[in-house]
Coordinates of N, CA and C in Angstrom, one line a residue:
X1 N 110.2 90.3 133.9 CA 111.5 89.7 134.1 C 111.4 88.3 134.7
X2 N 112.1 87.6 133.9 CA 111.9 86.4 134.7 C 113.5 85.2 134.8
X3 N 114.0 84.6 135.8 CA 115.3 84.1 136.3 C 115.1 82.7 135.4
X4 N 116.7 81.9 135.5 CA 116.4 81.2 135.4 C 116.2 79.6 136.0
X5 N 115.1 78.3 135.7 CA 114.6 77.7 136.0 C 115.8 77.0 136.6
X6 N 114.9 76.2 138.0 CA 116.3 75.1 138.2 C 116.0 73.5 137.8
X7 N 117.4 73.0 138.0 CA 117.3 71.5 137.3 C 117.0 70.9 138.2
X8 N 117.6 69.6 138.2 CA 117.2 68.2 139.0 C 118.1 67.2 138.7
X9 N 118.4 66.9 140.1 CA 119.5 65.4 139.9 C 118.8 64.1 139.2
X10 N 119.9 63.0 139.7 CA 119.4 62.1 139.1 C 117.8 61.2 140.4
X11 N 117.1 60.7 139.7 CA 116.1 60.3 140.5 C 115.3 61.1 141.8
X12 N 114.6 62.0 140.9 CA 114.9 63.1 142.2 C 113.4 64.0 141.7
X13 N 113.0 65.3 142.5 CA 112.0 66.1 142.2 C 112.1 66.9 141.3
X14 N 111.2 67.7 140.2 CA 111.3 68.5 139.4 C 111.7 69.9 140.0
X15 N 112.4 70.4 138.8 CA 113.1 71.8 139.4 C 111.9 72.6 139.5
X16 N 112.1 73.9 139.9 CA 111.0 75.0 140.5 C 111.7 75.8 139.2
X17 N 110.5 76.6 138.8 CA 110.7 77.5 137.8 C 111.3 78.9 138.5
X18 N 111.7 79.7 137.2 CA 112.3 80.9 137.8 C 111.4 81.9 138.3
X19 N 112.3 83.3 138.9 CA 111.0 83.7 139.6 C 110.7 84.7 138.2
X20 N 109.1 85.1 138.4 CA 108.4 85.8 137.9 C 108.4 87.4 138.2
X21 N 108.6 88.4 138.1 CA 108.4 89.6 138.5 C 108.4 91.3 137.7
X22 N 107.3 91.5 138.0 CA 107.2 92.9 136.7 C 107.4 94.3 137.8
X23 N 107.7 94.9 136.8 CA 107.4 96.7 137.8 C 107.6 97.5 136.4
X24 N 107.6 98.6 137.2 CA 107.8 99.5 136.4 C 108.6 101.0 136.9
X25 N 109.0 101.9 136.2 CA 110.4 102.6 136.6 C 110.8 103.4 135.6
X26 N 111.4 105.0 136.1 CA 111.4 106.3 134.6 C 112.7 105.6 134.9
X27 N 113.2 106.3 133.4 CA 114.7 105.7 132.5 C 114.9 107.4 132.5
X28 N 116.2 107.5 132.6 CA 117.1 108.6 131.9 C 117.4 108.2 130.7
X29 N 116.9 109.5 129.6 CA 117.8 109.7 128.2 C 119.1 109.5 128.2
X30 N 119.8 108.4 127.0 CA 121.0 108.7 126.9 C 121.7 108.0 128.0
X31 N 121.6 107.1 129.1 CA 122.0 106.2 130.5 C 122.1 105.1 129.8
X32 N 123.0 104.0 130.0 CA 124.0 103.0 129.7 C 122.8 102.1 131.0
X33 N 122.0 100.7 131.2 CA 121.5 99.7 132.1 C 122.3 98.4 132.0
X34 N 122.5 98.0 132.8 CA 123.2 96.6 132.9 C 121.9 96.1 133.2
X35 N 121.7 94.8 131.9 CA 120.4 94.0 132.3 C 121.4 92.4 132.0
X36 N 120.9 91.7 133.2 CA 121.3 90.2 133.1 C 120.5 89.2 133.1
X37 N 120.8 88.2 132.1 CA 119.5 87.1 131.6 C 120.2 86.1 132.1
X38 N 119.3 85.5 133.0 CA 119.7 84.2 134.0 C 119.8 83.2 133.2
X39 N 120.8 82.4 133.6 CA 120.5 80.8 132.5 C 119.8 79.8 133.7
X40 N 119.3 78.7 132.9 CA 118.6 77.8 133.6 C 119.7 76.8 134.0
X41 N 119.8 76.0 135.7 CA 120.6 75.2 136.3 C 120.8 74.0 135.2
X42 N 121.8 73.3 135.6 CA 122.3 72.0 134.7 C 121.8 71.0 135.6
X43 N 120.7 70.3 134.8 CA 121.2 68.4 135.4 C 121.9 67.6 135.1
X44 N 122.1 66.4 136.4 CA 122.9 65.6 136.5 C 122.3 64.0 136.9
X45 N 123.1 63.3 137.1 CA 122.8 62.4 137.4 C 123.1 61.7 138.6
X46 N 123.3 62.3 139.8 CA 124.1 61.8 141.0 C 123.1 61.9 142.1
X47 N 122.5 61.5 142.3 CA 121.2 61.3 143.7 C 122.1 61.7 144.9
X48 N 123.5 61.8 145.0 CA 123.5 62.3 146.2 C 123.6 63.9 146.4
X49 N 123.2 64.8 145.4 CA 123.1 65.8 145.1 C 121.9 66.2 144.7
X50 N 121.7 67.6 144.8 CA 120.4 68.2 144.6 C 120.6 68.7 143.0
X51 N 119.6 68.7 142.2 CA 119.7 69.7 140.7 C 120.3 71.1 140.8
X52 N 120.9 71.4 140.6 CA 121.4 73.2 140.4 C 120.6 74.0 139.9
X53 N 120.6 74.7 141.1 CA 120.1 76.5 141.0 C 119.8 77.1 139.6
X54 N 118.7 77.9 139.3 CA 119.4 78.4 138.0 C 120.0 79.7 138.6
X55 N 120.0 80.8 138.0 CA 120.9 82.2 138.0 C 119.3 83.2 138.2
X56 N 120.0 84.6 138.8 CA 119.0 85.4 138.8 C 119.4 86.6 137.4
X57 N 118.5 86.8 137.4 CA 117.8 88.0 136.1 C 117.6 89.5 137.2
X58 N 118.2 90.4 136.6 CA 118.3 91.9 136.9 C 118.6 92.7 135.8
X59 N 117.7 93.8 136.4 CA 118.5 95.3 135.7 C 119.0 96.2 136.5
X60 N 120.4 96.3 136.6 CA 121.0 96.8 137.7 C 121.4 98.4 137.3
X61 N 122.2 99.0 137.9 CA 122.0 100.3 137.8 C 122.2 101.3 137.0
X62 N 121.2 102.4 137.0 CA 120.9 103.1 137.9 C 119.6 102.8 138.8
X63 N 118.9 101.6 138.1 CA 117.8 100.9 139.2 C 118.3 99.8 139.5
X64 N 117.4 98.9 140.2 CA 117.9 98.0 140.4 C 116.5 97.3 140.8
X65 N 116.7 96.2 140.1 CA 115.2 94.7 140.0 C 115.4 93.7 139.8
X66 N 115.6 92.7 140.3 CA 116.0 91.3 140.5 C 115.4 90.2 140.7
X67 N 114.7 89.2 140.2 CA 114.0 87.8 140.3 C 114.9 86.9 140.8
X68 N 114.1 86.3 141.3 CA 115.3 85.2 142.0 C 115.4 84.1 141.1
X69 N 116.3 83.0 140.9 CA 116.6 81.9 140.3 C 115.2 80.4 141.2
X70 N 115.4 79.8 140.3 CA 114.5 79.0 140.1 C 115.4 78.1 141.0
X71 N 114.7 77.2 141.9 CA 115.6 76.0 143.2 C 115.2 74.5 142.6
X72 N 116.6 74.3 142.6 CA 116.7 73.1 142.2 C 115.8 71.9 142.6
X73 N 115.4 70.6 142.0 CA 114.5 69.6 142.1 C 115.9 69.0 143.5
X74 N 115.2 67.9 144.3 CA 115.5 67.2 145.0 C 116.2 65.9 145.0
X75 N 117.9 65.5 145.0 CA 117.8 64.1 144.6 C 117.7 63.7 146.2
X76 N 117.8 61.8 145.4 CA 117.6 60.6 146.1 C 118.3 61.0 147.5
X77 N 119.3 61.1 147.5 CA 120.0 61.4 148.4 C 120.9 62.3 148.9
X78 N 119.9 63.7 148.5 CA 120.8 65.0 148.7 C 120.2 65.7 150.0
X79 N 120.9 66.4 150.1 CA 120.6 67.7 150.9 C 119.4 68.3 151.1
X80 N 119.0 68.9 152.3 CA 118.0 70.0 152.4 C 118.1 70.8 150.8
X81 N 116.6 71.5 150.8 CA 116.7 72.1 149.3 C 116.6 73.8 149.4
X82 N 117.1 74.5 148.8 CA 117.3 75.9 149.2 C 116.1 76.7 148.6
X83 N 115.7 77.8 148.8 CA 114.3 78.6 148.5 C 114.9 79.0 147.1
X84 N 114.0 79.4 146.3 CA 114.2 79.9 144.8 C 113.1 80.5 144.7
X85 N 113.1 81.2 143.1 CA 111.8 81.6 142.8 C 110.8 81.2 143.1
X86 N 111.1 79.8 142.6 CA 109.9 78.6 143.1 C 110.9 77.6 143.3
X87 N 110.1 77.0 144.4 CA 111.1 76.1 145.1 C 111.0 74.6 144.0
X88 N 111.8 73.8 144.4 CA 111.7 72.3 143.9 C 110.8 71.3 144.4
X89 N 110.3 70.1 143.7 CA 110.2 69.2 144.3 C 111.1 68.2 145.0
X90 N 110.6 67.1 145.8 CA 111.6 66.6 146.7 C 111.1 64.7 146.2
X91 N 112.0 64.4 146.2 CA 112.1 62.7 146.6 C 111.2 62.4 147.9
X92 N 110.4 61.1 147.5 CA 109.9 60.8 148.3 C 110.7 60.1 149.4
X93 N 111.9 59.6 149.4 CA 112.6 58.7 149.9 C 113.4 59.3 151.4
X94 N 113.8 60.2 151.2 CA 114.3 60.2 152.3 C 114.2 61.9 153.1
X95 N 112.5 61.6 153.2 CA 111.9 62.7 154.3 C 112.6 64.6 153.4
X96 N 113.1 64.9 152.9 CA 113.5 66.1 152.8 C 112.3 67.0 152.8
X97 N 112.2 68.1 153.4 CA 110.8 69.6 153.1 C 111.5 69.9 151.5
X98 N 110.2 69.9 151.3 CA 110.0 70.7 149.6 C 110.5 72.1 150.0
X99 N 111.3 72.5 148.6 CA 112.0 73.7 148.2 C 110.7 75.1 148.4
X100 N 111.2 75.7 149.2 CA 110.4 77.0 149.4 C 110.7 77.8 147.9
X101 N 109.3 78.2 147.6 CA 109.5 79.7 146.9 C 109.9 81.1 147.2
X102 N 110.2 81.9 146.6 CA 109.8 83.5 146.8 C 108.8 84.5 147.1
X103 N 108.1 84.7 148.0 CA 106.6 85.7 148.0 C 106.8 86.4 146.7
X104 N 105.7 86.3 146.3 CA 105.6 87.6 145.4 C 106.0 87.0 143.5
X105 N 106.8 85.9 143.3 CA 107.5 85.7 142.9 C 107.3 83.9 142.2
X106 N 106.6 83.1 143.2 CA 106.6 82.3 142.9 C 105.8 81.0 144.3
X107 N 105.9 80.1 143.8 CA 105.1 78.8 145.0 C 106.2 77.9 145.2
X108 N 105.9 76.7 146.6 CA 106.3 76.3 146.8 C 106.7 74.9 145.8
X109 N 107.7 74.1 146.0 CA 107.7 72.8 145.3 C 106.4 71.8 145.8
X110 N 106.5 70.1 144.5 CA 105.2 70.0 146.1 C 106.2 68.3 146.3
X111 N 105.9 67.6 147.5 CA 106.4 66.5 148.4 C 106.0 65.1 147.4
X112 N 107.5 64.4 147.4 CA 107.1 63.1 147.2 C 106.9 61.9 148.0
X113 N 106.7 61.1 147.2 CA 105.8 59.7 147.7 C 107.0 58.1 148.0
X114 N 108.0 57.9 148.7 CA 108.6 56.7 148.8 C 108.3 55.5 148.7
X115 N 107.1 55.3 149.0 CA 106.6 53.5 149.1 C 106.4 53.8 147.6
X116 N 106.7 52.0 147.4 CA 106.1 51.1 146.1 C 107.4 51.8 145.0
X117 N 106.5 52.6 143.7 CA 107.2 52.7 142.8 C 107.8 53.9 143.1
X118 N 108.8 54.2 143.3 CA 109.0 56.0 144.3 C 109.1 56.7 143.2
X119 N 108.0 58.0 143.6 CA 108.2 59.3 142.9 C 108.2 59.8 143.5
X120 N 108.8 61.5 142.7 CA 109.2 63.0 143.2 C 107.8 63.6 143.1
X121 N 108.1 64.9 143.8 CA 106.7 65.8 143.4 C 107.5 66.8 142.5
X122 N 106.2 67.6 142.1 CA 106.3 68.6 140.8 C 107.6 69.5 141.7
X123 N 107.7 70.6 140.6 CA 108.8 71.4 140.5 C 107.4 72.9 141.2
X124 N 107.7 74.1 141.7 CA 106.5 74.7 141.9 C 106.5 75.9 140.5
X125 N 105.7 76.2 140.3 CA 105.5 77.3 139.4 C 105.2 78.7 139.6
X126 N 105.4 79.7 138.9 CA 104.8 80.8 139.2 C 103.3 81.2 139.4
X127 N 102.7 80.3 138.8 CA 101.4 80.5 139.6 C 100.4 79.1 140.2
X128 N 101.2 78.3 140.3 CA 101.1 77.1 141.8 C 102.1 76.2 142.4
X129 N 101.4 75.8 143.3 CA 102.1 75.0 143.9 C 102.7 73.9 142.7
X130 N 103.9 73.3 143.3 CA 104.1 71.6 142.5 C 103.2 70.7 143.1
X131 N 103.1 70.1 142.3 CA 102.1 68.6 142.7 C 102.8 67.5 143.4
X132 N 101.7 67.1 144.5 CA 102.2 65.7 144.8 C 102.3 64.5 144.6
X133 N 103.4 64.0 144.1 CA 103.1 62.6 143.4 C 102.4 61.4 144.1
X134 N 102.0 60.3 143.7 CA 101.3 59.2 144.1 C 102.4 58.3 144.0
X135 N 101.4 56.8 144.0 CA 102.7 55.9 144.2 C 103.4 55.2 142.7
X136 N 102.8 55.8 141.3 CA 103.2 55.2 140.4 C 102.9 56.7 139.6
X137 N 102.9 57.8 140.0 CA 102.7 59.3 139.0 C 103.7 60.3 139.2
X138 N 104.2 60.8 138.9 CA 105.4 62.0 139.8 C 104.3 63.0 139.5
X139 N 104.6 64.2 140.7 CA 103.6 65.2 141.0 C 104.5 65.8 139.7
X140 N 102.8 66.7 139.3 CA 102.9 67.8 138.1 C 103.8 69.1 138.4
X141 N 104.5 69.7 137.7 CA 105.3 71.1 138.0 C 104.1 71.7 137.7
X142 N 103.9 72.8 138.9 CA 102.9 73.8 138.7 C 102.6 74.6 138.2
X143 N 101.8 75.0 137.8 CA 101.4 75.8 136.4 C 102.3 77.0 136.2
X144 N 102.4 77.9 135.4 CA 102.9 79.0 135.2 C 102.1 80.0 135.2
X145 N 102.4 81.5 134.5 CA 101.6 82.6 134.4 C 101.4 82.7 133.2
X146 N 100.4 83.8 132.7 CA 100.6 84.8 131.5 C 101.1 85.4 131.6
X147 N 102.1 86.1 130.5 CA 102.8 87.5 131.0 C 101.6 88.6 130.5
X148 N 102.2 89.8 130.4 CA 101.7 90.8 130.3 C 101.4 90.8 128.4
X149 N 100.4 91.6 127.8 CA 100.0 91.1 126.6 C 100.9 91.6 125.7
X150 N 101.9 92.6 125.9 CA 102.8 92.9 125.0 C 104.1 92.2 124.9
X151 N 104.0 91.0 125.4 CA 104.9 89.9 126.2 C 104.7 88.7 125.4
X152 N 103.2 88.6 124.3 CA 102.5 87.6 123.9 C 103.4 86.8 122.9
X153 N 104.7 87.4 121.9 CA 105.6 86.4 121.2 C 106.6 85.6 121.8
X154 N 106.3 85.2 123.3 CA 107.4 85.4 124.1 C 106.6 83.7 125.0
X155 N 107.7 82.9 125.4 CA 107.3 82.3 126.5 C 107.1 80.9 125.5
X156 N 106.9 79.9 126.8 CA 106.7 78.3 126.6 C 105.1 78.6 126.4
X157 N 105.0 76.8 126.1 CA 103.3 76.8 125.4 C 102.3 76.8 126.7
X158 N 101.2 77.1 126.5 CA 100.0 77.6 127.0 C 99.3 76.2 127.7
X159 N 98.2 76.2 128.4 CA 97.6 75.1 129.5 C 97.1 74.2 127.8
X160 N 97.2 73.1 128.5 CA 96.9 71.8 127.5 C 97.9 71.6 126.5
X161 N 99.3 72.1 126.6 CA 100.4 72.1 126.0 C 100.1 72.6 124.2
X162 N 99.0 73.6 124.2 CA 98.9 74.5 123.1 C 99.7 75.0 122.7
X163 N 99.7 75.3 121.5 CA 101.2 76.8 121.0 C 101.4 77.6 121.5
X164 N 99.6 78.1 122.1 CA 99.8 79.6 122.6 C 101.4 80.1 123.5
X165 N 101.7 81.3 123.1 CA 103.0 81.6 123.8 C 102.6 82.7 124.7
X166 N 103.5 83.4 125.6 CA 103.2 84.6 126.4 C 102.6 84.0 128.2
X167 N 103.4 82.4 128.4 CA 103.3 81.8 129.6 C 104.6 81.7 129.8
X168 N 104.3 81.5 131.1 CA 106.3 81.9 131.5 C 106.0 81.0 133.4
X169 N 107.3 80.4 133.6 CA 107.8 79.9 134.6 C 106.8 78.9 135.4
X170 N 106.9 77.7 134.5 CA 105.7 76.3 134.9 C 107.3 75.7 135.3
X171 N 106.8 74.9 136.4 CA 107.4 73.8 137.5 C 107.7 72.9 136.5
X172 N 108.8 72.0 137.1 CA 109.2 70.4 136.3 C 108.5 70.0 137.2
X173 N 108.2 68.5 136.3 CA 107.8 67.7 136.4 C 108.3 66.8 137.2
X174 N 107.8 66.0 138.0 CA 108.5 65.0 138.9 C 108.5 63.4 138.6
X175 N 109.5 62.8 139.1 CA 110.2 61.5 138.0 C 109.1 60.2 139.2
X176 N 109.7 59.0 138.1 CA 109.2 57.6 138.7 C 109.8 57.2 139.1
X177 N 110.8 55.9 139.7 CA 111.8 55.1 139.3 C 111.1 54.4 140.1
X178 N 110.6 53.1 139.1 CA 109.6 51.8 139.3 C 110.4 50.5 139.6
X179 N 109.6 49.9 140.2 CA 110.8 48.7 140.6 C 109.7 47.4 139.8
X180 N 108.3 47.9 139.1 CA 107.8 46.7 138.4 C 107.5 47.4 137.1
X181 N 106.1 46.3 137.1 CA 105.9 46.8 135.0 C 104.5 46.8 135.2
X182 N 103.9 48.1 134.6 CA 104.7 49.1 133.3 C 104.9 50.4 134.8
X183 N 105.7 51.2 133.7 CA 106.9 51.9 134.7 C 106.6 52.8 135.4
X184 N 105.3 53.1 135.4 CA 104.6 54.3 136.2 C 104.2 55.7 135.2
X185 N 104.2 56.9 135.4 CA 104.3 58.0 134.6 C 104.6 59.0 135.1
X186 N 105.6 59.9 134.2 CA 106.5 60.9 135.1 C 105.1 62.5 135.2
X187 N 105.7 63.0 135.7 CA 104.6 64.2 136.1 C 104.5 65.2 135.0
X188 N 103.5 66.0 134.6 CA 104.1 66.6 133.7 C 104.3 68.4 133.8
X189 N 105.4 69.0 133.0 CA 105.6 70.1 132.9 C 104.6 70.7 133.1
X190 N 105.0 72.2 133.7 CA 104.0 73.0 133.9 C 103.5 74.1 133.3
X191 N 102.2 74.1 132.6 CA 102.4 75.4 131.5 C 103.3 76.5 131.6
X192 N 104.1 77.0 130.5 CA 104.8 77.8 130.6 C 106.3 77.3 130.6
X193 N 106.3 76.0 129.8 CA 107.8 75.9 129.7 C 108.3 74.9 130.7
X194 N 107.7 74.3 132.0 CA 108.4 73.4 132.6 C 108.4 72.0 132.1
X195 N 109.7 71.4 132.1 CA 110.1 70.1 131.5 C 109.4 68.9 132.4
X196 N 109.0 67.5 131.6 CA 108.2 67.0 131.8 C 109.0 66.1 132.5
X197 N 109.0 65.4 133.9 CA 109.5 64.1 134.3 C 109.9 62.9 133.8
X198 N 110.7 61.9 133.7 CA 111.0 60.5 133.6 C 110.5 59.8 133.9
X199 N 110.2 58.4 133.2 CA 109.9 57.1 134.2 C 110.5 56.3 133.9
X200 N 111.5 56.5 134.6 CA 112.8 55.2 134.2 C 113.4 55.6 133.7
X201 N 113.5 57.2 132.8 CA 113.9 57.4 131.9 C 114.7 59.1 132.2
X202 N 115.4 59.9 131.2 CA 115.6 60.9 131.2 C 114.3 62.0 131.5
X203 N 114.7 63.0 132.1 CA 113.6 64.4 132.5 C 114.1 65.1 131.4
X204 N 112.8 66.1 131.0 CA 112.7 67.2 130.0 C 113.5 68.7 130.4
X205 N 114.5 69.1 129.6 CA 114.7 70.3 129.9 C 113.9 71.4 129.8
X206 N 113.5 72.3 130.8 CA 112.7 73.6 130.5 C 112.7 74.1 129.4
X207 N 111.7 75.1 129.0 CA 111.9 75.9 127.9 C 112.9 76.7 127.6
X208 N 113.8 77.0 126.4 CA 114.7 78.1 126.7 C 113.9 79.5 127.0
X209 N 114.4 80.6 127.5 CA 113.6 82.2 127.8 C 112.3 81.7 128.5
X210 N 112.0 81.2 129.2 CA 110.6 80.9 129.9 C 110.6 80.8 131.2
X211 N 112.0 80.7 131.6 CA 112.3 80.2 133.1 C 111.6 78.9 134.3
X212 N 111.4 78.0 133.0 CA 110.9 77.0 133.2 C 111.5 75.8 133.7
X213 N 111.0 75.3 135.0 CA 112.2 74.0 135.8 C 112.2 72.6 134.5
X214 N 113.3 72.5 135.3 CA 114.0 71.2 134.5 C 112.8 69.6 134.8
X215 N 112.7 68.8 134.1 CA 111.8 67.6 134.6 C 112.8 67.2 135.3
X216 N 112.3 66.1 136.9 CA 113.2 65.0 136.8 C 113.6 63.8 136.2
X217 N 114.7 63.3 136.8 CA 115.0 61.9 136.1 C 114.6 60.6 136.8
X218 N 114.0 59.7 136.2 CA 113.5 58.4 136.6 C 114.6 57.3 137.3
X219 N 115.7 57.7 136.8 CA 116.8 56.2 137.7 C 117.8 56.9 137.8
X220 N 118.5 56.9 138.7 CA 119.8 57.1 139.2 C 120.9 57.5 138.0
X221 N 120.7 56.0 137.1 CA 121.3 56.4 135.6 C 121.0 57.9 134.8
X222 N 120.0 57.9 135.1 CA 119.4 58.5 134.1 C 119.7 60.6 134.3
X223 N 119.2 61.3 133.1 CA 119.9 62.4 133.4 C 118.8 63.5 133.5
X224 N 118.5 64.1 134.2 CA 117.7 65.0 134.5 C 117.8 66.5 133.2
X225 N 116.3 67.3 133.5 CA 116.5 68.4 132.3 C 116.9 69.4 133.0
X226 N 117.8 69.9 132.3 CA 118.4 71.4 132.7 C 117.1 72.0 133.0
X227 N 117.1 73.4 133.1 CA 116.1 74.4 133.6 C 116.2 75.5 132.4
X228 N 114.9 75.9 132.0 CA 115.0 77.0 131.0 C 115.2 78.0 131.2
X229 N 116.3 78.7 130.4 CA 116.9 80.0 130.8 C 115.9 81.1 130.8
X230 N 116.1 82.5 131.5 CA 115.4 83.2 131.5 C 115.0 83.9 130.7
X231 N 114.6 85.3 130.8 CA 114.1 86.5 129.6 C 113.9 87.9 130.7
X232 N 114.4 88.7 129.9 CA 114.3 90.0 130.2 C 113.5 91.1 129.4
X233 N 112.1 91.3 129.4 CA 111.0 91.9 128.3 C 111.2 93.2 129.2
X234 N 111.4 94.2 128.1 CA 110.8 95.9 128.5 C 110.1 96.1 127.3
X235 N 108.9 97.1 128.1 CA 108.6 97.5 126.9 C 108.8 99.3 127.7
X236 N 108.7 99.8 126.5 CA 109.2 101.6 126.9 C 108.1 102.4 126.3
X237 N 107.4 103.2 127.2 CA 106.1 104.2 127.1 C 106.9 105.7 126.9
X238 N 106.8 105.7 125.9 CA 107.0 107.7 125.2 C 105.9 108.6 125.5

C-alpha cells in the first residue's frame, strides 16, 4: 500500500514520497472493504507557502491499514514542514528543519543550501534520506523501494532511471534558482517515481500510482510537480 506523494511550492524543496507499507490479514468470504487510493499533493507557485500534502491510502473496515501521505517540499518563504510518509525537502533560505518522515514507512527530507545560487534538498524516499543540495545542485529525492515481486507490473522506473517497474515512493528532487550563468542543476528524482527538480525552471510531477514526491521549482515564477498518486496492490492466497 502505498499514499500519496507530496508536492512543492514555488522555489522550494522536493516533495517526500508517499508512505510505503505492507502487511498482511484473513479476509471474510462475501465482506464488502472500503480501500482508498491517495492522490498525490498539487503544486504551486507561491514561496510563501509550503507544497501540499498528498492524501493517505487505507483499507478500512473490517480491518484497518493506513500509510501516511507523502509531506510536502518546502517554499522560499513558508512555514515549518509537517511529518509525512517521507518528509520534504526544505529551502535553503530561510533556516526551516527538513520535513520528518514516518518510522517504518519512510525517511526524512534532506536540508538546503542559501548562499550563492540557492537550492533545496531532495524530497525523502522510502528507502533514503533526501539529499543535500550544494551551492549550484538541488539535493537528490531519495531513493525508493522494490515492492514485493508480485507487485513487479506496477511502480515508477528502476535505479539509473531504467524501465524496470515494481519501485515505488522515490523523493523529489530539489530546485536551483541561480542568480548567474549557466543555471545550476535541479536534483534528481528518486527511483521509484519521484519527480526531478528545476533550474530556473518548472519541477517534475511524480509518477502516477508510485507515490512518488513532486520535483521542486527553480523561481518563484515557476511551478512545481504535483506528487504521484498512490496504489493499493493485494494479492489474495487461497
Amino acid at each position: 500500500m502505498l499514499s500519496g506523494g507530496g508536492a512543492n511550492a514555488g522555489n522550494d524543496g522536493g516533495g517526500g514520497a508517499g508512505g510505503y507499507k505492507t502487511g498482511t490479514t484473513t479476509v471474510i468470504a462475501a465482506t464488502s472493504y472500503t480501500i482508498t487510493v491517495g492522490g498525490g499533493g498539487t503544486g504551486n507557485s507561491t514561496t510563501s507557502i509550503n507544497g501540499g500534502n498528498g492524501n493517505d491510502s487505507s483499507i478500512g473496515s473490517p480491518v484497518s491499514i493506513t500509510s501516511t501521505a507523502g509531506g510536502g517540499g518546502g517554499g522560499r518563504f513558508g512555514p515549518a514542514l509537517t511529518t509525512g510518509g517521507s518528509g520534504g525537502g526544505t529551502n535553503g533560505n530561510q533556516g526551516q528543519s527538513v520535513g520528518l518522515g514516518t518510522a517504518g514507512q519512510g525517511n526524512n527530507g534532506g536540508p538546503g543550501n542559501g548562499a550563492g545560487n540557492e537550492s533545496s534538498g531532495g524530497g525523502g524516499g522510502a528507502g533514503a534520506v533526501g539529499g543535500t543540495s550544494s551551492n549550484s545542485v538541488g539535493g537528490n529525492g531519495g531513493a525508493g523501494i522494490q515492492g514485493p515481486s508480485f507487485a513487479a507490473s506496477f511502480g515508477g522506473a528502476g535505479p539509473g532511471g531504467s524501465p524496470s517497474t515494481g519501485y515505488f515512493a522515490g523523493g523529489g528532487g530539489g530546485s536551483v534558482s541561480s542568480v548567474s550563468s549557466p543555471s545550476g542543476t535541479g536534483g534528481t528524482g528518486g527511483f521509484g517515481g519521484g519527480g526531478a527538480g528545476g533550474a530556473n525552471a518548472n519541477g517534475t510531477a511524480g509518477t502516477p500510482n508510485s507515490g512518488g514526491g513532486g520535483g521542486g521549482a527553480g523561481q518563484p515564477s515557476s511551478v512545481s510537480g504535483n506528487g504521484g498518486s498512490g496504489i493499493v496492490i493485494i494479492k489474495i492466497n487461497q
